[in-house]
Amino acid sequence: MSWERDPLWAKTRLFFQYAFNTRRDDATFGLWCSLGLELLARATLASVSPTLLALPDNQQKNLLHVVHKESELRFPKSIAATQVFDLCKRMFPVFSEEDQKVAFALLNQRNAELHSGSAAFEEYRSSQWLAGFYHACRSLTIVLDESLEDLFGEEEAKFAKEILAENRDNVKKEVLSAIAVHKRVFEAKHPDEQEAAKLEAEELGQKLSTLRHHRVKCPACSCTATVQGRPFGKEHVTHEERGEIVVRQAVSPTEFSCPACGLKLTTYAQLETAGLGDHYTRKTTYSAEEYYGLIDPDDLDLYLESQARDFREYDNE
């Protein structure tokens, strides 16, 4: 059993790779992130000394195993995850109390997911913890003299840094104020006007959903609104029984608009504050011909003719 820094770091990166290859609206995304964060914290302690991970016992058997001295233990015991995060806070000033709170919250959800019948990460939405998770990871990588790019990869690190760059204290005040203002304006309308605006919003939401918008409930007026976002991460391709090919792509929400009350939000931090920061999955269905660029046999002559024409035009240039 290895409690050294480098093997723990390598396994941490592997677990985060599992996480980021998972759909963001899948419960296992949060589970893998929580497991990876604990391993990252253990790697950080091990960078000081692997002995910090040994669970104390009267005969110091776990400690002897770590220092490669004679030990009869086949399966040595390490300290609990709560102790790991507590030590990180005590030893590394950059790992703040807020980082520890996020780590404990994810740990509690993970325990509920693994040790009970509840679907813990179905109920604990990523918008509630993702920004704090990124911050805790950055704090620990600083101690390890590593970067988020080293830990997550280029694409995920870029997304994480964009989120971390936003001033959340100011954002929270602005967003809550905007929601309150639009709520008052909407409630001041005549009930008939409210009902008409609600119906128009539902119709528009249905139409926009076919144009890659994602329908949500407005936090100000509770009418149908939509968010748009940026696709990122790995596409998940499945082949259906009817021959269709379904491509699912994770999307990070970046813009929100409500046609009923006029509320608009334009950054992830704003959406997160408003409870609209959950990643969602964009689903696109293709025929096999569309996805693989296959040619219908009935259209083969037309295709060959167009290719020949394109070749002649290229040859004459």
Short mmCIF file of N, CA, C and O in Angstrom, two decimals, residues 121-241:
data_model
loop_
_atom_site.label_atom_id
_atom_site.label_comp_id
_atom_site.label_asym_id
_atom_site.label_seq_id
_atom_site.Cartn_x
_atom_site.Cartn_y
_atom_site.Cartn_z
N PHE A 121 -25.97 12.56 -4.53
CA PHE A 121 -25.49 13.53 -5.52
C PHE A 121 -26.54 13.86 -6.57
O PHE A 121 -26.32 14.74 -7.39
N GLU A 122 -27.68 13.18 -6.54
CA GLU A 122 -28.81 13.61 -7.35
C GLU A 122 -29.43 14.86 -6.74
O GLU A 122 -29.92 15.75 -7.44
N GLU A 123 -29.41 14.92 -5.41
CA GLU A 123 -30.03 16.02 -4.68
C GLU A 123 -29.05 17.18 -4.45
O GLU A 123 -29.48 18.32 -4.27
N TYR A 124 -27.75 16.90 -4.44
CA TYR A 124 -26.74 17.92 -4.18
C TYR A 124 -26.20 18.41 -5.52
O TYR A 124 -25.25 17.88 -6.07
N ARG A 125 -26.82 19.45 -6.05
CA ARG A 125 -26.53 19.91 -7.41
C ARG A 125 -25.13 20.52 -7.51
O ARG A 125 -24.63 21.13 -6.56
N SER A 126 -24.52 20.38 -8.66
CA SER A 126 -23.15 20.87 -8.83
C SER A 126 -23.03 22.37 -8.63
O SER A 126 -21.98 22.87 -8.23
N SER A 127 -24.10 23.12 -8.89
CA SER A 127 -24.05 24.57 -8.70
C SER A 127 -23.86 24.94 -7.23
O SER A 127 -23.44 26.05 -6.91
N GLN A 128 -24.14 23.99 -6.33
CA GLN A 128 -23.98 24.24 -4.91
C GLN A 128 -22.54 24.06 -4.43
O GLN A 128 -22.20 24.54 -3.34
N TRP A 129 -21.72 23.37 -5.22
CA TRP A 129 -20.39 23.07 -4.71
C TRP A 129 -19.25 23.22 -5.71
O TRP A 129 -18.07 23.24 -5.32
N LEU A 130 -19.53 23.38 -6.99
CA LEU A 130 -18.48 23.31 -7.99
C LEU A 130 -17.43 24.41 -7.82
O LEU A 130 -16.22 24.14 -7.88
N ALA A 131 -17.85 25.67 -7.62
CA ALA A 131 -16.90 26.76 -7.48
C ALA A 131 -16.00 26.56 -6.25
O ALA A 131 -14.78 26.75 -6.31
N GLY A 132 -16.60 26.16 -5.14
CA GLY A 132 -15.82 25.90 -3.94
C GLY A 132 -14.87 24.73 -4.11
O GLY A 132 -13.74 24.74 -3.59
N PHE A 133 -15.32 23.74 -4.84
CA PHE A 133 -14.47 22.58 -5.14
C PHE A 133 -13.23 23.00 -5.92
O PHE A 133 -12.10 22.61 -5.60
N TYR A 134 -13.43 23.82 -6.96
CA TYR A 134 -12.30 24.31 -7.74
C TYR A 134 -11.32 25.10 -6.86
O TYR A 134 -10.10 24.98 -7.00
N HIS A 135 -11.87 25.90 -5.95
CA HIS A 135 -11.01 26.71 -5.08
C HIS A 135 -10.19 25.83 -4.15
O HIS A 135 -8.98 26.05 -3.96
N ALA A 136 -10.82 24.81 -3.57
CA ALA A 136 -10.10 23.91 -2.68
C ALA A 136 -9.00 23.17 -3.43
O ALA A 136 -7.88 23.00 -2.91
N CYS A 137 -9.28 22.74 -4.65
CA CYS A 137 -8.27 22.06 -5.46
C CYS A 137 -7.09 22.99 -5.76
O CYS A 137 -5.93 22.59 -5.69
N ARG A 138 -7.42 24.24 -6.11
CA ARG A 138 -6.33 25.19 -6.40
C ARG A 138 -5.47 25.43 -5.16
O ARG A 138 -4.23 25.50 -5.26
N SER A 139 -6.09 25.52 -4.00
CA SER A 139 -5.33 25.74 -2.76
C SER A 139 -4.34 24.61 -2.52
O SER A 139 -3.18 24.85 -2.17
N LEU A 140 -4.79 23.38 -2.72
CA LEU A 140 -3.92 22.23 -2.48
C LEU A 140 -2.83 22.09 -3.54
O LEU A 140 -1.70 21.69 -3.23
N THR A 141 -3.16 22.43 -4.79
CA THR A 141 -2.12 22.34 -5.83
C THR A 141 -1.03 23.38 -5.61
O THR A 141 0.13 23.16 -5.97
N ILE A 142 -1.39 24.51 -5.02
CA ILE A 142 -0.38 25.53 -4.69
C ILE A 142 0.64 24.95 -3.71
O ILE A 142 1.86 25.13 -3.86
N VAL A 143 0.15 24.23 -2.70
CA VAL A 143 1.04 23.60 -1.73
C VAL A 143 1.94 22.58 -2.41
O VAL A 143 3.14 22.46 -2.11
N LEU A 144 1.37 21.85 -3.36
CA LEU A 144 2.13 20.81 -4.07
C LEU A 144 3.04 21.37 -5.15
O LEU A 144 3.77 20.61 -5.80
N ASP A 145 2.99 22.68 -5.37
CA ASP A 145 3.76 23.32 -6.44
C ASP A 145 3.37 22.75 -7.80
O ASP A 145 4.20 22.53 -8.67
N GLU A 146 2.07 22.52 -7.95
CA GLU A 146 1.51 22.05 -9.21
C GLU A 146 0.51 23.10 -9.70
O GLU A 146 0.30 24.12 -9.05
N SER A 147 -0.11 22.85 -10.84
CA SER A 147 -1.10 23.78 -11.38
C SER A 147 -2.41 23.06 -11.66
O SER A 147 -2.46 21.82 -11.69
N LEU A 148 -3.45 23.83 -11.87
CA LEU A 148 -4.73 23.23 -12.23
C LEU A 148 -4.65 22.53 -13.58
O LEU A 148 -5.35 21.55 -13.82
N GLU A 149 -3.79 23.06 -14.46
CA GLU A 149 -3.58 22.38 -15.75
C GLU A 149 -2.99 20.99 -15.54
O GLU A 149 -3.38 20.03 -16.20
N ASP A 150 -2.03 20.89 -14.61
CA ASP A 150 -1.44 19.59 -14.30
C ASP A 150 -2.47 18.64 -13.72
O ASP A 150 -2.45 17.43 -13.98
N LEU A 151 -3.38 19.20 -12.93
CA LEU A 151 -4.36 18.38 -12.22
C LEU A 151 -5.54 17.99 -13.09
O LEU A 151 -5.96 16.83 -13.12
N PHE A 152 -6.11 18.97 -13.80
CA PHE A 152 -7.35 18.77 -14.53
C PHE A 152 -7.19 18.57 -16.04
O PHE A 152 -8.06 18.00 -16.69
N GLY A 153 -6.10 19.10 -16.60
CA GLY A 153 -5.99 19.20 -18.05
C GLY A 153 -6.34 20.62 -18.48
O GLY A 153 -6.96 21.39 -17.73
N GLU A 154 -5.96 20.99 -19.69
CA GLU A 154 -6.07 22.37 -20.16
C GLU A 154 -7.52 22.88 -20.17
O GLU A 154 -7.80 23.98 -19.68
N GLU A 155 -8.44 22.12 -20.73
CA GLU A 155 -9.80 22.61 -20.92
C GLU A 155 -10.51 22.84 -19.59
O GLU A 155 -11.09 23.90 -19.35
N GLU A 156 -10.44 21.85 -18.72
CA GLU A 156 -11.12 21.98 -17.43
C GLU A 156 -10.48 23.06 -16.57
O GLU A 156 -11.17 23.80 -15.86
N ALA A 157 -9.14 23.18 -16.64
CA ALA A 157 -8.45 24.21 -15.86
C ALA A 157 -8.85 25.61 -16.32
O ALA A 157 -9.02 26.52 -15.50
N LYS A 158 -9.01 25.79 -17.62
CA LYS A 158 -9.43 27.08 -18.15
C LYS A 158 -10.81 27.45 -17.62
O LYS A 158 -11.04 28.60 -17.19
N PHE A 159 -11.72 26.49 -17.63
CA PHE A 159 -13.07 26.73 -17.12
C PHE A 159 -13.03 27.05 -15.63
O PHE A 159 -13.70 27.98 -15.15
N ALA A 160 -12.24 26.30 -14.87
CA ALA A 160 -12.13 26.52 -13.43
C ALA A 160 -11.60 27.91 -13.12
O ALA A 160 -12.10 28.61 -12.23
N LYS A 161 -10.60 28.35 -13.86
CA LYS A 161 -10.01 29.66 -13.61
C LYS A 161 -10.98 30.79 -13.93
O LYS A 161 -10.97 31.84 -13.25
N GLU A 162 -11.79 30.61 -14.95
CA GLU A 162 -12.79 31.63 -15.27
C GLU A 162 -13.78 31.80 -14.12
O GLU A 162 -14.17 32.92 -13.77
N ILE A 163 -14.18 30.70 -13.53
CA ILE A 163 -15.10 30.75 -12.40
C ILE A 163 -14.44 31.40 -11.19
O ILE A 163 -15.01 32.26 -10.52
N LEU A 164 -13.20 31.01 -10.93
CA LEU A 164 -12.50 31.51 -9.75
C LEU A 164 -12.13 32.98 -9.88
O LEU A 164 -11.90 33.65 -8.86
N ALA A 165 -12.06 33.49 -11.09
CA ALA A 165 -11.67 34.89 -11.30
C ALA A 165 -12.77 35.87 -10.93
O ALA A 165 -12.52 37.06 -10.76
N GLU A 166 -14.00 35.38 -10.82
CA GLU A 166 -15.12 36.28 -10.57
C GLU A 166 -15.26 36.56 -9.07
O GLU A 166 -15.08 35.68 -8.24
N ASN A 167 -15.55 37.81 -8.76
CA ASN A 167 -15.71 38.25 -7.38
C ASN A 167 -17.11 37.86 -6.90
O ASN A 167 -18.10 38.53 -7.21
N ARG A 168 -17.21 36.80 -6.12
CA ARG A 168 -18.52 36.26 -5.78
C ARG A 168 -19.27 37.09 -4.74
O ARG A 168 -20.49 37.08 -4.69
N ASP A 169 -18.56 37.82 -3.90
CA ASP A 169 -19.25 38.66 -2.92
C ASP A 169 -20.05 39.75 -3.61
O ASP A 169 -21.23 39.98 -3.30
N ASN A 170 -19.41 40.45 -4.54
CA ASN A 170 -20.11 41.50 -5.26
C ASN A 170 -21.20 40.92 -6.15
O ASN A 170 -22.28 41.50 -6.28
N VAL A 171 -20.90 39.79 -6.77
CA VAL A 171 -21.88 39.15 -7.66
C VAL A 171 -23.14 38.79 -6.89
O VAL A 171 -24.26 39.01 -7.37
N LYS A 172 -22.99 38.25 -5.70
CA LYS A 172 -24.14 37.84 -4.91
C LYS A 172 -25.07 39.02 -4.63
O LYS A 172 -26.29 38.93 -4.77
N LYS A 173 -24.49 40.15 -4.23
CA LYS A 173 -25.30 41.33 -3.94
C LYS A 173 -26.03 41.80 -5.19
O LYS A 173 -27.22 42.12 -5.14
N GLU A 174 -25.32 41.84 -6.31
CA GLU A 174 -25.93 42.31 -7.55
C GLU A 174 -27.06 41.41 -8.01
O GLU A 174 -28.13 41.88 -8.42
N VAL A 175 -26.83 40.11 -7.95
CA VAL A 175 -27.83 39.16 -8.44
C VAL A 175 -29.08 39.16 -7.57
O VAL A 175 -30.21 39.21 -8.07
N LEU A 176 -28.89 39.11 -6.26
CA LEU A 176 -30.04 39.11 -5.36
C LEU A 176 -30.85 40.40 -5.49
O LEU A 176 -32.09 40.39 -5.43
N SER A 177 -30.15 41.51 -5.70
CA SER A 177 -30.83 42.78 -5.90
C SER A 177 -31.64 42.77 -7.20
O SER A 177 -32.79 43.20 -7.24
N ALA A 178 -31.02 42.25 -8.27
CA ALA A 178 -31.70 42.19 -9.57
C ALA A 178 -32.94 41.30 -9.51
O ALA A 178 -33.99 41.62 -10.06
N ILE A 179 -32.82 40.17 -8.84
CA ILE A 179 -33.96 39.26 -8.70
C ILE A 179 -35.10 39.94 -7.94
O ILE A 179 -36.26 39.86 -8.34
N ALA A 180 -34.75 40.62 -6.86
CA ALA A 180 -35.78 41.30 -6.06
C ALA A 180 -36.48 42.39 -6.86
O ALA A 180 -37.72 42.52 -6.79
N VAL A 181 -35.73 43.17 -7.64
CA VAL A 181 -36.32 44.24 -8.44
C VAL A 181 -37.27 43.68 -9.48
O VAL A 181 -38.41 44.15 -9.63
N HIS A 182 -36.84 42.66 -10.23
CA HIS A 182 -37.68 42.09 -11.28
C HIS A 182 -38.91 41.38 -10.69
O HIS A 182 -39.98 41.35 -11.32
N LYS A 183 -38.74 40.81 -9.51
CA LYS A 183 -39.88 40.17 -8.86
C LYS A 183 -40.94 41.21 -8.50
O LYS A 183 -42.14 41.00 -8.73
N ARG A 184 -40.51 42.36 -7.95
CA ARG A 184 -41.46 43.42 -7.59
C ARG A 184 -42.18 43.97 -8.82
O ARG A 184 -43.39 44.19 -8.79
N VAL A 185 -41.42 44.16 -9.89
CA VAL A 185 -42.02 44.69 -11.12
C VAL A 185 -43.05 43.72 -11.67
O VAL A 185 -44.16 44.12 -12.08
N PHE A 186 -42.74 42.44 -11.67
CA PHE A 186 -43.67 41.44 -12.21
C PHE A 186 -44.92 41.34 -11.33
O PHE A 186 -46.05 41.26 -11.84
N GLU A 187 -44.74 41.35 -10.02
CA GLU A 187 -45.88 41.23 -9.11
C GLU A 187 -46.77 42.47 -9.14
O GLU A 187 -47.94 42.40 -8.73
N ALA A 188 -46.22 43.60 -9.59
CA ALA A 188 -47.01 44.83 -9.68
C ALA A 188 -47.95 44.82 -10.89
O ALA A 188 -48.86 45.66 -10.98
N LYS A 189 -47.74 43.91 -11.81
CA LYS A 189 -48.61 43.83 -12.99
C LYS A 189 -49.98 43.27 -12.62
O LYS A 189 -50.13 42.57 -11.62
N HIS A 190 -50.95 43.58 -13.44
CA HIS A 190 -52.29 43.04 -13.24
C HIS A 190 -52.24 41.52 -13.43
O HIS A 190 -51.47 41.01 -14.25
N PRO A 191 -53.03 40.77 -12.68
CA PRO A 191 -53.02 39.30 -12.81
C PRO A 191 -53.20 38.82 -14.24
O PRO A 191 -52.60 37.81 -14.64
N ASP A 192 -54.02 39.52 -15.04
CA ASP A 192 -54.20 39.11 -16.44
C ASP A 192 -52.90 39.28 -17.22
O ASP A 192 -52.57 38.45 -18.08
N GLU A 193 -52.18 40.37 -16.93
CA GLU A 193 -50.89 40.60 -17.60
C GLU A 193 -49.89 39.52 -17.19
O GLU A 193 -49.11 39.03 -18.02
N GLN A 194 -49.89 39.17 -15.92
CA GLN A 194 -48.98 38.13 -15.44
C GLN A 194 -49.25 36.80 -16.14
O GLN A 194 -48.33 36.10 -16.57
N GLU A 195 -50.54 36.45 -16.25
CA GLU A 195 -50.90 35.18 -16.88
C GLU A 195 -50.53 35.18 -18.36
O GLU A 195 -50.03 34.17 -18.88
N ALA A 196 -50.74 36.31 -19.03
CA ALA A 196 -50.38 36.41 -20.45
C ALA A 196 -48.88 36.28 -20.64
O ALA A 196 -48.40 35.60 -21.55
N ALA A 197 -48.11 36.93 -19.76
CA ALA A 197 -46.65 36.86 -19.84
C ALA A 197 -46.16 35.44 -19.57
O ALA A 197 -45.21 34.96 -20.21
N LYS A 198 -46.82 34.76 -18.64
CA LYS A 198 -46.45 33.38 -18.33
C LYS A 198 -46.67 32.46 -19.52
O LYS A 198 -45.81 31.63 -19.86
N LEU A 199 -47.83 32.61 -20.19
CA LEU A 199 -48.13 31.77 -21.36
C LEU A 199 -47.17 32.05 -22.50
O LEU A 199 -46.70 31.12 -23.17
N GLU A 200 -46.86 33.33 -22.74
CA GLU A 200 -45.92 33.70 -23.81
C GLU A 200 -44.54 33.12 -23.51
O GLU A 200 -43.83 32.66 -24.42
N ALA A 201 -44.14 33.17 -22.24
CA ALA A 201 -42.83 32.63 -21.86
C ALA A 201 -42.77 31.13 -22.07
O ALA A 201 -41.74 30.59 -22.51
N GLU A 202 -43.86 30.43 -21.78
CA GLU A 202 -43.90 28.97 -21.99
C GLU A 202 -43.77 28.63 -23.47
O GLU A 202 -43.05 27.71 -23.85
N GLU A 203 -44.50 29.38 -24.30
CA GLU A 203 -44.44 29.15 -25.74
C GLU A 203 -43.06 29.43 -26.29
O GLU A 203 -42.52 28.66 -27.11
N LEU A 204 -42.47 30.55 -25.86
CA LEU A 204 -41.12 30.89 -26.33
C LEU A 204 -40.10 29.87 -25.84
O LEU A 204 -39.19 29.49 -26.58
N GLY A 205 -40.25 29.43 -24.60
CA GLY A 205 -39.32 28.43 -24.06
C GLY A 205 -39.36 27.14 -24.85
O GLY A 205 -38.33 26.52 -25.11
N GLN A 206 -40.58 26.73 -25.25
CA GLN A 206 -40.72 25.52 -26.06
C GLN A 206 -40.03 25.68 -27.40
O GLN A 206 -39.33 24.79 -27.88
N LYS A 207 -40.19 26.85 -28.00
CA LYS A 207 -39.56 27.12 -29.30
C LYS A 207 -38.04 27.16 -29.18
O LYS A 207 -37.32 26.56 -29.98
N LEU A 208 -37.55 27.86 -28.16
CA LEU A 208 -36.10 28.00 -27.99
C LEU A 208 -35.42 26.68 -27.62
O LEU A 208 -34.24 26.50 -27.89
N SER A 209 -36.18 25.77 -26.99
CA SER A 209 -35.59 24.49 -26.61
C SER A 209 -35.16 23.67 -27.83
O SER A 209 -34.31 22.80 -27.73
N THR A 210 -35.77 23.97 -28.97
CA THR A 210 -35.37 23.30 -30.22
C THR A 210 -34.16 23.98 -30.86
O THR A 210 -33.63 23.50 -31.86
N LEU A 211 -33.75 25.12 -30.27
CA LEU A 211 -32.61 25.88 -30.80
C LEU A 211 -31.45 25.89 -29.81
O LEU A 211 -30.73 26.88 -29.69
N ARG A 212 -31.32 24.79 -29.07
CA ARG A 212 -30.21 24.57 -28.14
C ARG A 212 -30.25 25.48 -26.90
O ARG A 212 -29.22 25.78 -26.31
N HIS A 213 -31.44 25.94 -26.53
CA HIS A 213 -31.62 26.59 -25.24
C HIS A 213 -32.11 25.55 -24.24
O HIS A 213 -32.71 24.54 -24.62
N HIS A 214 -31.87 25.81 -22.96
CA HIS A 214 -32.27 24.88 -21.91
C HIS A 214 -33.29 25.57 -21.01
O HIS A 214 -33.04 26.65 -20.48
N ARG A 215 -34.47 24.96 -20.87
CA ARG A 215 -35.54 25.60 -20.11
C ARG A 215 -35.34 25.45 -18.59
O ARG A 215 -34.99 24.37 -18.10
N VAL A 216 -35.58 26.56 -17.87
CA VAL A 216 -35.49 26.59 -16.41
C VAL A 216 -36.62 27.47 -15.87
O VAL A 216 -37.34 28.11 -16.64
N LYS A 217 -36.76 27.50 -14.55
CA LYS A 217 -37.74 28.38 -13.92
C LYS A 217 -37.06 29.66 -13.46
O LYS A 217 -36.01 29.62 -12.81
N CYS A 218 -37.64 30.79 -13.79
CA CYS A 218 -37.05 32.08 -13.43
C CYS A 218 -37.07 32.26 -11.91
O CYS A 218 -38.11 32.05 -11.27
N PRO A 219 -35.95 32.66 -11.30
CA PRO A 219 -35.91 32.85 -9.84
C PRO A 219 -36.67 34.09 -9.38
O PRO A 219 -36.94 34.23 -8.19
N ALA A 220 -37.03 34.97 -10.31
CA ALA A 220 -37.75 36.19 -9.93
C ALA A 220 -39.25 36.03 -10.05
O ALA A 220 -39.99 36.37 -9.13
N CYS A 221 -39.74 35.51 -11.19
CA CYS A 221 -41.19 35.44 -11.42
C CYS A 221 -41.73 34.03 -11.54
O CYS A 221 -42.94 33.84 -11.69
N SER A 222 -40.84 33.03 -11.52
CA SER A 222 -41.23 31.60 -11.60
C SER A 222 -41.80 31.20 -12.95
O SER A 222 -42.38 30.12 -13.07
N CYS A 223 -41.65 32.05 -13.97
CA CYS A 223 -42.10 31.69 -15.31
C CYS A 223 -41.03 30.88 -16.03
O CYS A 223 -39.90 30.76 -15.56
N THR A 224 -41.38 30.34 -17.18
CA THR A 224 -40.42 29.59 -17.98
C THR A 224 -39.39 30.54 -18.59
O THR A 224 -39.74 31.54 -19.21
N ALA A 225 -38.13 30.23 -18.37
CA ALA A 225 -37.03 31.02 -18.93
C ALA A 225 -36.03 30.04 -19.53
O ALA A 225 -36.24 28.83 -19.49
N THR A 226 -34.96 30.55 -20.11
CA THR A 226 -33.97 29.66 -20.73
C THR A 226 -32.56 30.08 -20.41
O THR A 226 -32.29 31.25 -20.12
N VAL A 227 -31.67 29.12 -20.43
CA VAL A 227 -30.24 29.39 -20.32
C VAL A 227 -29.55 28.86 -21.56
O VAL A 227 -30.02 27.92 -22.21
N GLN A 228 -28.45 29.48 -21.88
CA GLN A 228 -27.55 28.99 -22.92
C GLN A 228 -26.19 28.77 -22.29
O GLN A 228 -25.89 29.32 -21.22
N GLY A 229 -25.36 27.97 -22.94
CA GLY A 229 -24.07 27.69 -22.35
C GLY A 229 -23.02 27.31 -23.36
O GLY A 229 -23.24 27.38 -24.57
N ARG A 230 -21.89 26.90 -22.82
CA ARG A 230 -20.74 26.55 -23.64
C ARG A 230 -20.47 25.05 -23.53
O ARG A 230 -20.25 24.53 -22.43
N PRO A 231 -20.50 24.35 -24.65
CA PRO A 231 -20.18 22.91 -24.61
C PRO A 231 -18.71 22.71 -24.23
O PRO A 231 -17.84 23.48 -24.65
N PHE A 232 -18.46 21.70 -23.44
CA PHE A 232 -17.08 21.36 -23.14
C PHE A 232 -17.01 19.92 -22.67
O PHE A 232 -18.01 19.32 -22.32
N GLY A 233 -15.80 19.39 -22.68
CA GLY A 233 -15.62 18.02 -22.24
C GLY A 233 -15.89 17.02 -23.35
O GLY A 233 -16.17 17.36 -24.49
N LYS A 234 -15.84 15.78 -22.98
CA LYS A 234 -15.97 14.67 -23.92
C LYS A 234 -17.42 14.43 -24.33
O LYS A 234 -18.32 14.50 -23.51
N GLU A 235 -17.63 14.19 -25.63
CA GLU A 235 -18.96 13.80 -26.09
C GLU A 235 -19.21 12.33 -25.74
O GLU A 235 -18.30 11.51 -25.79
N HIS A 236 -20.46 12.03 -25.40
CA HIS A 236 -20.84 10.64 -25.10
C HIS A 236 -21.76 10.16 -26.21
O HIS A 236 -22.86 10.69 -26.38
N VAL A 237 -21.30 9.17 -26.96
CA VAL A 237 -22.02 8.68 -28.13
C VAL A 237 -22.60 7.31 -27.84
O VAL A 237 -21.90 6.41 -27.36
N THR A 238 -23.91 7.16 -28.10
CA THR A 238 -24.57 5.86 -27.92
C THR A 238 -25.31 5.49 -29.20
O THR A 238 -25.82 6.37 -29.91
N HIS A 239 -25.37 4.22 -29.49
CA HIS A 239 -26.07 3.70 -30.67
C HIS A 239 -27.38 3.07 -30.21
O HIS A 239 -27.38 2.10 -29.45
N GLU A 240 -28.48 3.64 -30.64
CA GLU A 240 -29.79 3.17 -30.22
C GLU A 240 -30.23 1.97 -31.07
O GLU A 240 -29.71 1.71 -32.15
N GLU A 241 -31.22 1.25 -30.56
CA GLU A 241 -31.69 0.04 -31.24
C GLU A 241 -32.29 0.33 -32.61
O GLU A 241 -32.20 -0.48 -33.53
#
